[in-house]
Amino acid sequence: MSIISTTSKGIFYTALNYLKRKFDTKDGAFSEASPFYMLISALSSVAGQLFQYLHRAETEKNIDTAEYKHSIFGLARLAGYEPFRGKSSKGTISVSSAGHILIKPGTRVKIGGIDFFVDGEPEKLYISKNSNPVYIKVTQGQQRVFSFTADGSKLQSFTPVCNMTDNELVEVRVNGTLYNRVASMYDMKPEGEEYILRTSISHGLTVVFGDGKRGRIPAEGETVAIKVVETDGSAGNCGEASEVEWVDSAYDIDGYAIDINENTSFVLVEPPTGGADFEDIERVRYSATRASSQHVLSTKDNFRSYLSHFSQYKIYNIISPDDMNTDKGTVFIKAAMNMAETCKDDPMKVYTLHDTDYIIPTYMGTNSLERLLTDSGKLLIGTNVRVVQPIIRHYIINVG
């Protein structure tokens, strides 16, 4: 059985050869100026485009074979997966002062020349005179607020024009009222003050409101404020030796501004980690069939999908309670620092690495990868995570 060509050129020559055999003609009978030649040329071109369309329509239905970005995003959403937009790294600075000062939430600070801001409640950011140091959490990125005016229609959507944003740090208010984020319209209550967050094709974000039956409709003229954190992703994972420089001031008990750099002592006790870039198309393709539609880490595939966003870690194996026939609820992750990522910009750096460079660091008593998973809010209740560090061995190879 011969294979039928589906290209324009193949269809043309198949038809031409058929006519030659059918009418026992010579090559000269079908010149480019002959009617049959022109007719076959036109029909084969249309047929080729039709076959190409059918082929494309068929391949774009499957997330494993789809080639176009909008097809992969759409199929991922049908599977209940929302593409990852990025994540800000987080760290901790220890601050002590000879006087009473208040560092307000949102205070800007640079670590290693990269923008961070203070995260936390005001009462936890008050530093008493000559007291023990206060540990202040900082988040990488810049906070931005985008304002829109609602038109009162159903399923209103708003898309801020911004760079890579943190996947979770999004706050939506309508006329000052804070709205809650839900996974889908089916989770919205009638007239509920809720919204859905979608990842756009350009890895931006889109906020979608309800239709009245599911979720409240922002009335015409109401102000929709969307607060996001623009992040540098993995570039925000700073080292222990990174320099800390405060950009904004703190305030004394009388409300006067104080230069934090000049009037306090501060140490970077937990270097920022956990930053991740938005996922590329191949990672969306990989994660869509492995991530949980409920946004929880319940299976090994769920863990692998989520951890694939953080290229600084190399995951070797994940051992769940089911693998050990135990119900203790501890997931063991065999992992190390990803040296391919560490030496990406400078391949010669591999010759200067130390044993400790392979070990996932521990700060303030907690492994940074364990902290990342715990802070994600995706672990099932009662689930604990333990990172199994690599054992470093040295070998001598005699090649003489």
mmCIF file of C-alpha atoms in Angstrom:
data_model
loop_
_atom_site.group_PDB
_atom_site.id
_atom_site.type_symbol
_atom_site.label_atom_id
_atom_site.label_comp_id
_atom_site.label_asym_id
_atom_site.label_seq_id
_atom_site.Cartn_x
_atom_site.Cartn_y
_atom_site.Cartn_z
ATOM 1 C CA MET A 1 0.000 0.000 0.000
ATOM 2 C CA SER A 2 1.410 3.359 -1.019
ATOM 3 C CA ILE A 3 1.498 6.271 1.390
ATOM 4 C CA ILE A 4 -0.667 9.216 0.337
ATOM 5 C CA SER A 5 1.175 12.528 0.536
ATOM 6 C CA THR A 6 -0.538 15.340 2.440
ATOM 7 C CA THR A 7 1.649 18.188 1.184
ATOM 8 C CA SER A 8 0.680 20.460 -1.718
ATOM 9 C CA LYS A 9 3.691 19.384 -3.757
ATOM 10 C CA GLY A 10 3.085 15.705 -3.063
ATOM 11 C CA ILE A 11 -0.615 15.932 -3.975
ATOM 12 C CA PHE A 12 0.262 17.788 -7.197
ATOM 13 C CA TYR A 13 2.713 15.160 -8.458
ATOM 14 C CA THR A 14 0.439 12.296 -7.372
ATOM 15 C CA ALA A 15 -2.419 13.739 -9.460
ATOM 16 C CA LEU A 16 -0.121 14.565 -12.381
ATOM 17 C CA ASN A 17 1.349 11.074 -12.497
ATOM 18 C CA TYR A 18 -2.145 9.569 -12.296
ATOM 19 C CA LEU A 19 -3.294 11.554 -15.353
ATOM 20 C CA LYS A 20 -0.190 10.558 -17.270
ATOM 21 C CA ARG A 21 -0.869 6.885 -16.580
ATOM 22 C CA LYS A 22 -4.600 7.211 -17.209
ATOM 23 C CA PHE A 23 -4.291 8.869 -20.603
ATOM 24 C CA ASP A 24 -0.904 7.438 -21.500
ATOM 25 C CA THR A 25 0.515 10.885 -22.169
ATOM 26 C CA LYS A 26 4.042 12.161 -22.416
ATOM 27 C CA ASP A 27 5.559 14.786 -20.141
ATOM 28 C CA GLY A 28 5.248 17.474 -22.773
ATOM 29 C CA ALA A 29 1.461 17.175 -22.851
ATOM 30 C CA PHE A 30 1.252 18.745 -19.392
ATOM 31 C CA SER A 31 3.175 21.991 -19.581
ATOM 32 C CA GLU A 32 2.788 24.755 -17.019
ATOM 33 C CA ALA A 33 0.559 26.612 -19.474
ATOM 34 C CA SER A 34 -1.856 23.708 -19.992
ATOM 35 C CA PRO A 35 -5.322 23.912 -18.362
ATOM 36 C CA PHE A 36 -4.942 20.569 -16.611
ATOM 37 C CA TYR A 37 -1.610 21.639 -15.117
ATOM 38 C CA MET A 38 -3.046 24.888 -13.732
ATOM 39 C CA LEU A 39 -6.185 23.165 -12.436
ATOM 40 C CA ILE A 40 -4.197 20.455 -10.642
ATOM 41 C CA SER A 41 -1.810 23.075 -9.225
ATOM 42 C CA ALA A 42 -4.697 25.103 -7.747
ATOM 43 C CA LEU A 43 -6.542 22.085 -6.349
ATOM 44 C CA SER A 44 -3.400 20.543 -4.837
ATOM 45 C CA SER A 45 -2.585 23.831 -3.106
ATOM 46 C CA VAL A 46 -6.079 23.980 -1.549
ATOM 47 C CA ALA A 47 -5.936 20.294 -0.591
ATOM 48 C CA GLY A 48 -2.495 20.744 0.980
ATOM 49 C CA GLN A 49 -3.709 23.635 3.110
ATOM 50 C CA LEU A 50 -6.757 21.608 4.125
ATOM 51 C CA PHE A 51 -4.594 18.676 5.212
ATOM 52 C CA GLN A 52 -2.313 21.057 7.088
ATOM 53 C CA TYR A 53 -5.304 22.538 8.895
ATOM 54 C CA LEU A 54 -6.650 19.085 9.805
ATOM 55 C CA HIS A 55 -3.232 18.009 11.032
ATOM 56 C CA ARG A 56 -2.872 21.160 13.132
ATOM 57 C CA ALA A 57 -6.381 20.839 14.536
ATOM 58 C CA GLU A 58 -5.667 17.256 15.564
ATOM 59 C CA THR A 59 -2.251 17.868 17.138
ATOM 60 C CA GLU A 60 -3.416 20.966 19.034
ATOM 61 C CA LYS A 61 -6.016 18.872 20.895
ATOM 62 C CA ASN A 62 -3.326 17.005 22.816
ATOM 63 C CA ILE A 63 -1.126 18.853 25.291
ATOM 64 C CA ASP A 64 1.782 16.502 24.516
ATOM 65 C CA THR A 65 1.728 17.305 20.775
ATOM 66 C CA ALA A 66 0.377 20.883 20.753
ATOM 67 C CA GLU A 67 2.795 23.463 19.353
ATOM 68 C CA TYR A 68 1.058 26.789 19.917
ATOM 69 C CA LYS A 69 1.305 28.605 23.203
ATOM 70 C CA HIS A 70 -2.394 29.460 23.458
ATOM 71 C CA SER A 71 -3.304 25.803 22.842
ATOM 72 C CA ILE A 72 -1.017 24.550 25.621
ATOM 73 C CA PHE A 73 -2.306 27.199 28.048
ATOM 74 C CA GLY A 74 -5.919 26.368 27.182
ATOM 75 C CA LEU A 75 -5.432 22.611 27.580
ATOM 76 C CA ALA A 76 -3.623 23.176 30.882
ATOM 77 C CA ARG A 77 -6.601 25.142 32.200
ATOM 78 C CA LEU A 78 -8.994 22.402 31.067
ATOM 79 C CA ALA A 79 -6.941 20.045 33.236
ATOM 80 C CA GLY A 80 -7.411 22.428 36.170
ATOM 81 C CA TYR A 81 -3.868 23.799 36.077
ATOM 82 C CA GLU A 82 -3.014 27.482 36.139
ATOM 83 C CA PRO A 83 0.460 28.264 34.699
ATOM 84 C CA PHE A 84 2.980 29.499 37.257
ATOM 85 C CA ARG A 85 3.749 33.240 37.049
ATOM 86 C CA GLY A 86 6.828 33.377 39.290
ATOM 87 C CA LYS A 87 7.708 33.636 42.965
ATOM 88 C CA SER A 88 9.560 36.132 45.130
ATOM 89 C CA SER A 89 12.438 35.023 47.312
ATOM 90 C CA LYS A 90 12.187 35.684 51.044
ATOM 91 C CA GLY A 91 14.762 36.276 53.742
ATOM 92 C CA THR A 92 15.207 37.557 57.290
ATOM 93 C CA ILE A 93 17.142 40.512 58.674
ATOM 94 C CA SER A 94 17.984 40.830 62.375
ATOM 95 C CA VAL A 95 17.687 44.466 63.556
ATOM 96 C CA SER A 96 18.575 46.016 66.925
ATOM 97 C CA SER A 97 18.599 49.668 67.998
ATOM 98 C CA ALA A 98 19.758 51.925 70.814
ATOM 99 C CA GLY A 99 16.393 53.732 70.654
ATOM 100 C CA HIS A 100 12.706 52.954 70.138
ATOM 101 C CA ILE A 101 11.935 52.724 66.420
ATOM 102 C CA LEU A 102 9.213 51.406 64.115
ATOM 103 C CA ILE A 103 9.914 49.908 60.702
ATOM 104 C CA LYS A 104 6.676 50.044 58.727
ATOM 105 C CA PRO A 105 5.427 47.245 56.449
ATOM 106 C CA GLY A 106 6.491 47.935 52.863
ATOM 107 C CA THR A 107 9.736 49.651 53.892
ATOM 108 C CA ARG A 108 12.153 49.185 51.002
ATOM 109 C CA VAL A 109 15.585 47.625 51.373
ATOM 110 C CA LYS A 110 18.208 46.431 48.889
ATOM 111 C CA ILE A 111 20.009 43.118 49.354
ATOM 112 C CA GLY A 112 22.869 42.559 46.960
ATOM 113 C CA GLY A 113 21.548 45.509 44.939
ATOM 114 C CA ILE A 114 18.136 43.850 44.419
ATOM 115 C CA ASP A 115 14.865 45.385 45.623
ATOM 116 C CA PHE A 116 13.103 43.932 48.689
ATOM 117 C CA PHE A 117 10.405 45.200 51.029
ATOM 118 C CA VAL A 118 9.491 44.528 54.652
ATOM 119 C CA ASP A 119 6.666 42.069 55.141
ATOM 120 C CA GLY A 120 4.688 41.639 58.368
ATOM 121 C CA GLU A 121 2.329 43.213 60.872
ATOM 122 C CA PRO A 122 3.223 46.633 62.380
ATOM 123 C CA GLU A 123 3.237 45.323 65.977
ATOM 124 C CA LYS A 124 5.934 42.805 65.021
ATOM 125 C CA LEU A 125 8.141 45.498 63.496
ATOM 126 C CA TYR A 126 8.553 47.651 66.643
ATOM 127 C CA ILE A 127 12.096 47.603 68.013
ATOM 128 C CA SER A 128 12.478 48.534 71.666
ATOM 129 C CA LYS A 129 15.463 50.438 73.003
ATOM 130 C CA ASN A 130 18.469 48.176 73.706
ATOM 131 C CA SER A 131 16.273 45.082 73.491
ATOM 132 C CA ASN A 132 16.977 41.751 71.839
ATOM 133 C CA PRO A 133 17.184 41.885 68.042
ATOM 134 C CA VAL A 134 13.920 41.744 66.106
ATOM 135 C CA TYR A 135 13.771 39.375 63.146
ATOM 136 C CA ILE A 136 12.199 41.130 60.175
ATOM 137 C CA LYS A 137 10.937 39.196 57.158
ATOM 138 C CA VAL A 138 11.654 40.698 53.746
ATOM 139 C CA THR A 139 10.196 39.790 50.352
ATOM 140 C CA GLN A 140 11.855 40.401 47.009
ATOM 141 C CA GLY A 141 10.160 42.674 44.484
ATOM 142 C CA GLN A 142 8.309 45.936 44.159
ATOM 143 C CA GLN A 143 4.700 46.431 45.237
ATOM 144 C CA ARG A 144 2.495 48.048 42.617
ATOM 145 C CA VAL A 145 -1.192 48.954 42.614
ATOM 146 C CA PHE A 146 -3.271 49.172 39.416
ATOM 147 C CA SER A 147 -6.669 50.893 39.438
ATOM 148 C CA PHE A 148 -9.583 50.221 37.071
ATOM 149 C CA THR A 149 -13.180 51.397 36.851
ATOM 150 C CA ALA A 150 -15.897 48.732 36.751
ATOM 151 C CA ASP A 151 -18.654 48.928 34.113
ATOM 152 C CA GLY A 152 -21.241 46.755 35.899
ATOM 153 C CA SER A 153 -21.209 43.914 33.340
ATOM 154 C CA LYS A 154 -21.036 40.208 34.133
ATOM 155 C CA LEU A 155 -17.692 38.396 34.236
ATOM 156 C CA GLN A 156 -15.643 41.571 34.184
ATOM 157 C CA SER A 157 -11.920 41.007 33.745
ATOM 158 C CA PHE A 158 -8.973 43.309 34.348
ATOM 159 C CA THR A 159 -5.377 42.761 33.215
ATOM 160 C CA PRO A 160 -2.639 44.927 34.745
ATOM 161 C CA VAL A 161 0.272 45.671 32.423
ATOM 162 C CA CYS A 162 3.272 44.573 34.459
ATOM 163 C CA ASN A 163 6.378 42.411 34.478
ATOM 164 C CA MET A 164 6.776 38.992 36.116
ATOM 165 C CA THR A 165 4.675 38.856 39.292
ATOM 166 C CA ASP A 166 4.580 36.655 42.378
ATOM 167 C CA ASN A 167 2.135 33.784 41.929
ATOM 168 C CA GLU A 168 0.494 34.246 45.338
ATOM 169 C CA LEU A 169 1.048 37.844 46.465
ATOM 170 C CA VAL A 170 -2.007 39.408 44.835
ATOM 171 C CA GLU A 171 -4.559 41.600 46.642
ATOM 172 C CA VAL A 172 -7.824 42.740 45.039
ATOM 173 C CA ARG A 173 -10.106 45.420 46.502
ATOM 174 C CA VAL A 174 -13.360 46.873 45.164
ATOM 175 C CA ASN A 175 -14.085 50.333 46.610
ATOM 176 C CA GLY A 176 -11.706 49.448 49.439
ATOM 177 C CA THR A 177 -13.316 46.088 50.297
ATOM 178 C CA LEU A 178 -10.882 43.167 50.201
ATOM 179 C CA TYR A 179 -12.052 40.316 47.942
ATOM 180 C CA ASN A 180 -11.136 36.655 48.387
ATOM 181 C CA ARG A 181 -9.447 34.561 45.731
ATOM 182 C CA VAL A 182 -11.047 31.246 44.688
ATOM 183 C CA ALA A 183 -9.927 28.563 42.245
ATOM 184 C CA SER A 184 -12.926 28.621 39.877
ATOM 185 C CA MET A 185 -16.398 30.058 39.388
ATOM 186 C CA TYR A 186 -17.886 26.919 40.934
ATOM 187 C CA ASP A 187 -16.285 27.959 44.245
ATOM 188 C CA MET A 188 -17.975 31.372 44.189
ATOM 189 C CA LYS A 189 -20.973 32.040 46.419
ATOM 190 C CA PRO A 190 -24.002 34.047 45.221
ATOM 191 C CA GLU A 191 -23.024 37.727 45.500
ATOM 192 C CA GLY A 192 -19.787 36.598 47.156
ATOM 193 C CA GLU A 193 -16.953 39.120 47.277
ATOM 194 C CA GLU A 194 -14.605 36.834 45.372
ATOM 195 C CA TYR A 195 -12.527 36.694 42.210
ATOM 196 C CA ILE A 196 -10.590 34.266 40.016
ATOM 197 C CA LEU A 197 -6.954 34.796 39.047
ATOM 198 C CA ARG A 198 -5.798 33.655 35.622
ATOM 199 C CA THR A 199 -2.342 33.583 34.036
ATOM 200 C CA SER A 200 -2.301 35.351 30.686
ATOM 201 C CA ILE A 201 -0.408 34.123 27.626
ATOM 202 C CA SER A 202 2.357 36.648 28.282
ATOM 203 C CA HIS A 203 2.682 35.310 31.872
ATOM 204 C CA GLY A 204 0.898 38.357 33.247
ATOM 205 C CA LEU A 205 -2.275 38.019 35.267
ATOM 206 C CA THR A 206 -5.983 38.632 34.746
ATOM 207 C CA VAL A 207 -8.547 39.154 37.527
ATOM 208 C CA VAL A 208 -12.045 37.850 36.728
ATOM 209 C CA PHE A 209 -15.192 38.635 38.736
ATOM 210 C CA GLY A 210 -18.490 36.749 38.895
ATOM 211 C CA ASP A 211 -21.865 36.991 37.203
ATOM 212 C CA GLY A 212 -24.069 37.629 40.242
ATOM 213 C CA LYS A 213 -25.205 34.034 40.671
ATOM 214 C CA ARG A 214 -21.609 33.060 41.283
ATOM 215 C CA GLY A 215 -19.672 35.958 42.719
ATOM 216 C CA ARG A 216 -20.654 39.603 43.052
ATOM 217 C CA ILE A 217 -20.592 41.897 40.000
ATOM 218 C CA PRO A 218 -18.627 45.121 40.681
ATOM 219 C CA ALA A 219 -21.139 47.910 40.056
ATOM 220 C CA GLU A 220 -20.622 50.536 37.379
ATOM 221 C CA GLY A 221 -18.254 53.245 38.562
ATOM 222 C CA GLU A 222 -16.736 51.233 41.413
ATOM 223 C CA THR A 223 -12.943 51.268 41.682
ATOM 224 C CA VAL A 224 -11.093 47.971 41.320
ATOM 225 C CA ALA A 225 -7.586 48.087 42.840
ATOM 226 C CA ILE A 226 -5.209 45.212 42.082
ATOM 227 C CA LYS A 227 -2.031 45.064 44.163
ATOM 228 C CA VAL A 228 0.771 42.845 42.841
ATOM 229 C CA VAL A 229 4.432 42.227 43.565
ATOM 230 C CA GLU A 230 6.689 42.528 40.533
ATOM 231 C CA THR A 231 9.504 40.086 41.139
ATOM 232 C CA ASP A 232 12.923 39.249 39.721
ATOM 233 C CA GLY A 233 12.242 35.559 40.353
ATOM 234 C CA SER A 234 15.324 33.376 40.743
ATOM 235 C CA ALA A 235 17.614 36.426 40.498
ATOM 236 C CA GLY A 236 16.427 37.342 44.001
ATOM 237 C CA ASN A 237 18.106 34.293 45.575
ATOM 238 C CA CYS A 238 20.958 36.206 47.190
ATOM 239 C CA GLY A 239 24.021 34.786 48.926
ATOM 240 C CA GLU A 240 25.024 35.041 52.575
ATOM 241 C CA ALA A 241 27.598 37.759 51.859
ATOM 242 C CA SER A 242 25.101 40.073 50.128
ATOM 243 C CA GLU A 243 25.218 43.689 51.292
ATOM 244 C CA VAL A 244 22.107 45.120 52.960
ATOM 245 C CA GLU A 245 21.174 48.756 52.384
ATOM 246 C CA TRP A 246 17.934 50.331 53.614
ATOM 247 C CA VAL A 247 16.226 52.629 51.130
ATOM 248 C CA ASP A 248 13.365 53.969 53.279
ATOM 249 C CA SER A 249 13.475 55.370 56.804
ATOM 250 C CA ALA A 250 12.174 54.032 60.103
ATOM 251 C CA TYR A 251 10.338 56.247 62.639
ATOM 252 C CA ASP A 252 10.858 57.070 66.309
ATOM 253 C CA ILE A 253 8.100 57.280 68.930
ATOM 254 C CA ASP A 254 7.458 60.918 67.953
ATOM 255 C CA GLY A 255 7.008 60.053 64.275
ATOM 256 C CA TYR A 256 10.299 61.521 63.061
ATOM 257 C CA ALA A 257 12.155 59.726 60.273
ATOM 258 C CA ILE A 258 15.332 57.838 61.188
ATOM 259 C CA ASP A 259 18.012 56.538 58.847
ATOM 260 C CA ILE A 260 18.091 52.797 59.517
ATOM 261 C CA ASN A 261 21.569 52.432 58.003
ATOM 262 C CA GLU A 262 23.053 54.939 60.454
ATOM 263 C CA ASN A 263 21.053 54.319 63.644
ATOM 264 C CA THR A 264 20.622 50.537 63.882
ATOM 265 C CA SER A 265 22.617 47.327 63.769
ATOM 266 C CA PHE A 266 21.399 44.736 61.283
ATOM 267 C CA VAL A 267 22.530 41.358 60.006
ATOM 268 C CA LEU A 268 21.218 39.197 57.167
ATOM 269 C CA VAL A 269 20.528 36.050 59.221
ATOM 270 C CA GLU A 270 18.541 34.233 56.524
ATOM 271 C CA PRO A 271 19.652 34.980 52.950
ATOM 272 C CA PRO A 272 16.731 35.212 50.524
ATOM 273 C CA THR A 273 15.802 31.902 48.901
ATOM 274 C CA GLY A 274 12.793 30.411 47.141
ATOM 275 C CA GLY A 275 12.656 32.784 44.185
ATOM 276 C CA ALA A 276 11.491 31.263 40.895
ATOM 277 C CA ASP A 277 10.862 32.462 37.346
ATOM 278 C CA PHE A 278 7.647 31.980 35.391
ATOM 279 C CA GLU A 279 7.475 28.568 33.790
ATOM 280 C CA ASP A 280 8.159 28.122 30.116
ATOM 281 C CA ILE A 281 5.867 26.261 27.735
ATOM 282 C CA GLU A 282 7.586 22.895 28.183
ATOM 283 C CA ARG A 283 7.226 23.157 31.944
ATOM 284 C CA VAL A 284 3.528 24.033 31.576
ATOM 285 C CA ARG A 285 3.153 20.953 29.408
ATOM 286 C CA TYR A 286 4.915 18.856 32.068
ATOM 287 C CA SER A 287 3.093 20.254 35.100
ATOM 288 C CA ALA A 288 -0.448 20.358 33.704
ATOM 289 C CA THR A 289 -0.907 16.591 33.978
ATOM 290 C CA ARG A 290 0.950 16.244 37.284
ATOM 291 C CA ALA A 291 -0.197 19.171 39.432
ATOM 292 C CA SER A 292 -3.199 18.930 41.721
ATOM 293 C CA SER A 293 -6.328 20.730 40.532
ATOM 294 C CA GLN A 294 -6.944 21.552 44.211
ATOM 295 C CA HIS A 295 -3.513 23.230 44.472
ATOM 296 C CA VAL A 296 -2.248 20.837 47.165
ATOM 297 C CA LEU A 297 0.798 18.575 47.413
ATOM 298 C CA SER A 298 -0.741 15.158 47.906
ATOM 299 C CA THR A 299 1.194 12.875 45.526
ATOM 300 C CA LYS A 300 4.793 12.523 44.397
ATOM 301 C CA ASP A 301 3.844 13.943 41.007
ATOM 302 C CA ASN A 302 2.371 16.996 42.758
ATOM 303 C CA PHE A 303 5.657 17.512 44.628
ATOM 304 C CA ARG A 304 7.744 17.088 41.465
ATOM 305 C CA SER A 305 5.548 19.494 39.528
ATOM 306 C CA TYR A 306 5.754 22.218 42.177
ATOM 307 C CA LEU A 307 9.473 21.796 42.873
ATOM 308 C CA SER A 308 10.274 21.935 39.145
ATOM 309 C CA HIS A 309 9.709 25.708 39.374
ATOM 310 C CA PHE A 310 12.755 26.095 41.628
ATOM 311 C CA SER A 311 15.771 25.384 39.459
ATOM 312 C CA GLN A 312 18.243 26.022 42.280
ATOM 313 C CA TYR A 313 17.356 22.608 43.743
ATOM 314 C CA LYS A 314 18.106 19.196 42.229
ATOM 315 C CA ILE A 315 15.456 16.638 43.229
ATOM 316 C CA TYR A 316 16.684 13.040 43.077
ATOM 317 C CA ASN A 317 13.865 11.102 44.702
ATOM 318 C CA ILE A 318 10.670 11.596 46.690
ATOM 319 C CA ILE A 319 9.620 8.938 49.178
ATOM 320 C CA SER A 320 6.022 9.139 50.383
ATOM 321 C CA PRO A 321 4.433 7.351 53.391
ATOM 322 C CA ASP A 322 2.818 4.923 50.926
ATOM 323 C CA ASP A 323 6.266 3.790 49.775
ATOM 324 C CA MET A 324 7.188 2.821 53.335
ATOM 325 C CA ASN A 325 3.774 1.395 54.324
ATOM 326 C CA THR A 326 3.446 3.940 57.107
ATOM 327 C CA ASP A 327 0.816 6.515 58.005
ATOM 328 C CA LYS A 328 3.124 8.873 59.872
ATOM 329 C CA GLY A 329 2.645 11.485 57.175
ATOM 330 C CA THR A 330 6.303 12.320 56.524
ATOM 331 C CA VAL A 331 7.514 12.858 52.970
ATOM 332 C CA PHE A 332 11.252 12.406 52.459
ATOM 333 C CA ILE A 333 12.897 14.332 49.628
ATOM 334 C CA LYS A 334 16.391 13.424 48.482
ATOM 335 C CA ALA A 335 17.777 16.674 47.133
ATOM 336 C CA ALA A 336 20.860 18.846 46.755
ATOM 337 C CA MET A 337 21.763 22.213 45.319
ATOM 338 C CA ASN A 338 21.694 22.188 41.511
ATOM 339 C CA MET A 339 25.289 22.724 40.435
ATOM 340 C CA ALA A 340 24.285 23.016 36.771
ATOM 341 C CA GLU A 341 22.275 26.103 37.710
ATOM 342 C CA THR A 342 25.013 27.433 40.004
ATOM 343 C CA CYS A 343 27.654 27.213 37.253
ATOM 344 C CA LYS A 344 25.369 28.213 34.396
ATOM 345 C CA ASP A 345 26.983 31.617 33.848
ATOM 346 C CA ASP A 346 30.526 30.481 34.664
ATOM 347 C CA PRO A 347 31.249 26.831 33.734
ATOM 348 C CA MET A 348 34.788 27.082 35.193
ATOM 349 C CA LYS A 349 33.246 27.627 38.628
ATOM 350 C CA VAL A 350 32.731 23.871 38.897
ATOM 351 C CA TYR A 351 36.461 23.503 39.651
ATOM 352 C CA THR A 352 36.249 25.773 42.703
ATOM 353 C CA LEU A 353 33.205 24.229 44.391
ATOM 354 C CA HIS A 354 33.376 22.957 47.960
ATOM 355 C CA ASP A 355 31.471 20.115 49.593
ATOM 356 C CA THR A 356 29.199 22.582 51.363
ATOM 357 C CA ASP A 357 28.079 24.060 48.033
ATOM 358 C CA TYR A 358 26.140 20.868 47.307
ATOM 359 C CA ILE A 359 24.307 20.920 50.639
ATOM 360 C CA ILE A 360 20.958 22.720 50.894
ATOM 361 C CA PRO A 361 21.585 25.387 53.559
ATOM 362 C CA THR A 362 19.863 25.591 56.917
ATOM 363 C CA TYR A 363 19.061 28.981 58.439
ATOM 364 C CA MET A 364 17.624 29.619 61.899
ATOM 365 C CA GLY A 365 17.240 25.882 62.456
ATOM 366 C CA THR A 366 15.202 25.154 59.308
ATOM 367 C CA ASN A 367 16.306 23.715 55.975
ATOM 368 C CA SER A 368 15.552 26.234 53.215
ATOM 369 C CA LEU A 369 13.780 23.664 51.009
ATOM 370 C CA GLU A 370 11.658 22.462 53.936
ATOM 371 C CA ARG A 371 10.772 26.075 54.718
ATOM 372 C CA LEU A 372 9.824 26.678 51.087
ATOM 373 C CA LEU A 373 7.339 23.787 51.118
ATOM 374 C CA THR A 374 5.962 24.624 54.566
ATOM 375 C CA ASP A 375 5.414 28.284 53.678
ATOM 376 C CA SER A 376 3.741 27.374 50.379
ATOM 377 C CA GLY A 377 0.498 26.483 52.174
ATOM 378 C CA LYS A 378 0.081 23.513 49.840
ATOM 379 C CA LEU A 379 0.918 20.670 52.226
ATOM 380 C CA LEU A 380 -1.920 18.490 53.463
ATOM 381 C CA ILE A 381 -2.781 18.812 57.144
ATOM 382 C CA GLY A 382 -0.547 16.478 59.144
ATOM 383 C CA THR A 383 2.078 16.164 56.387
ATOM 384 C CA ASN A 384 5.694 16.791 57.332
ATOM 385 C CA VAL A 385 8.611 17.220 54.952
ATOM 386 C CA ARG A 386 12.171 16.075 55.587
ATOM 387 C CA VAL A 387 15.025 16.770 53.201
ATOM 388 C CA VAL A 388 17.644 14.008 52.935
ATOM 389 C CA GLN A 389 20.977 15.661 52.182
ATOM 390 C CA PRO A 390 23.602 14.025 49.924
ATOM 391 C CA ILE A 391 26.601 12.188 51.322
ATOM 392 C CA ILE A 392 29.768 13.651 49.832
ATOM 393 C CA ARG A 393 32.460 11.109 48.932
ATOM 394 C CA HIS A 394 35.855 11.743 47.353
ATOM 395 C CA TYR A 395 37.573 9.378 44.925
ATOM 396 C CA ILE A 396 41.011 9.367 43.349
ATOM 397 C CA ILE A 397 41.250 8.035 39.807
ATOM 398 C CA ASN A 398 44.657 6.910 38.602
ATOM 399 C CA VAL A 399 44.789 7.523 34.863
ATOM 400 C CA GLY A 400 48.537 6.986 34.507
#
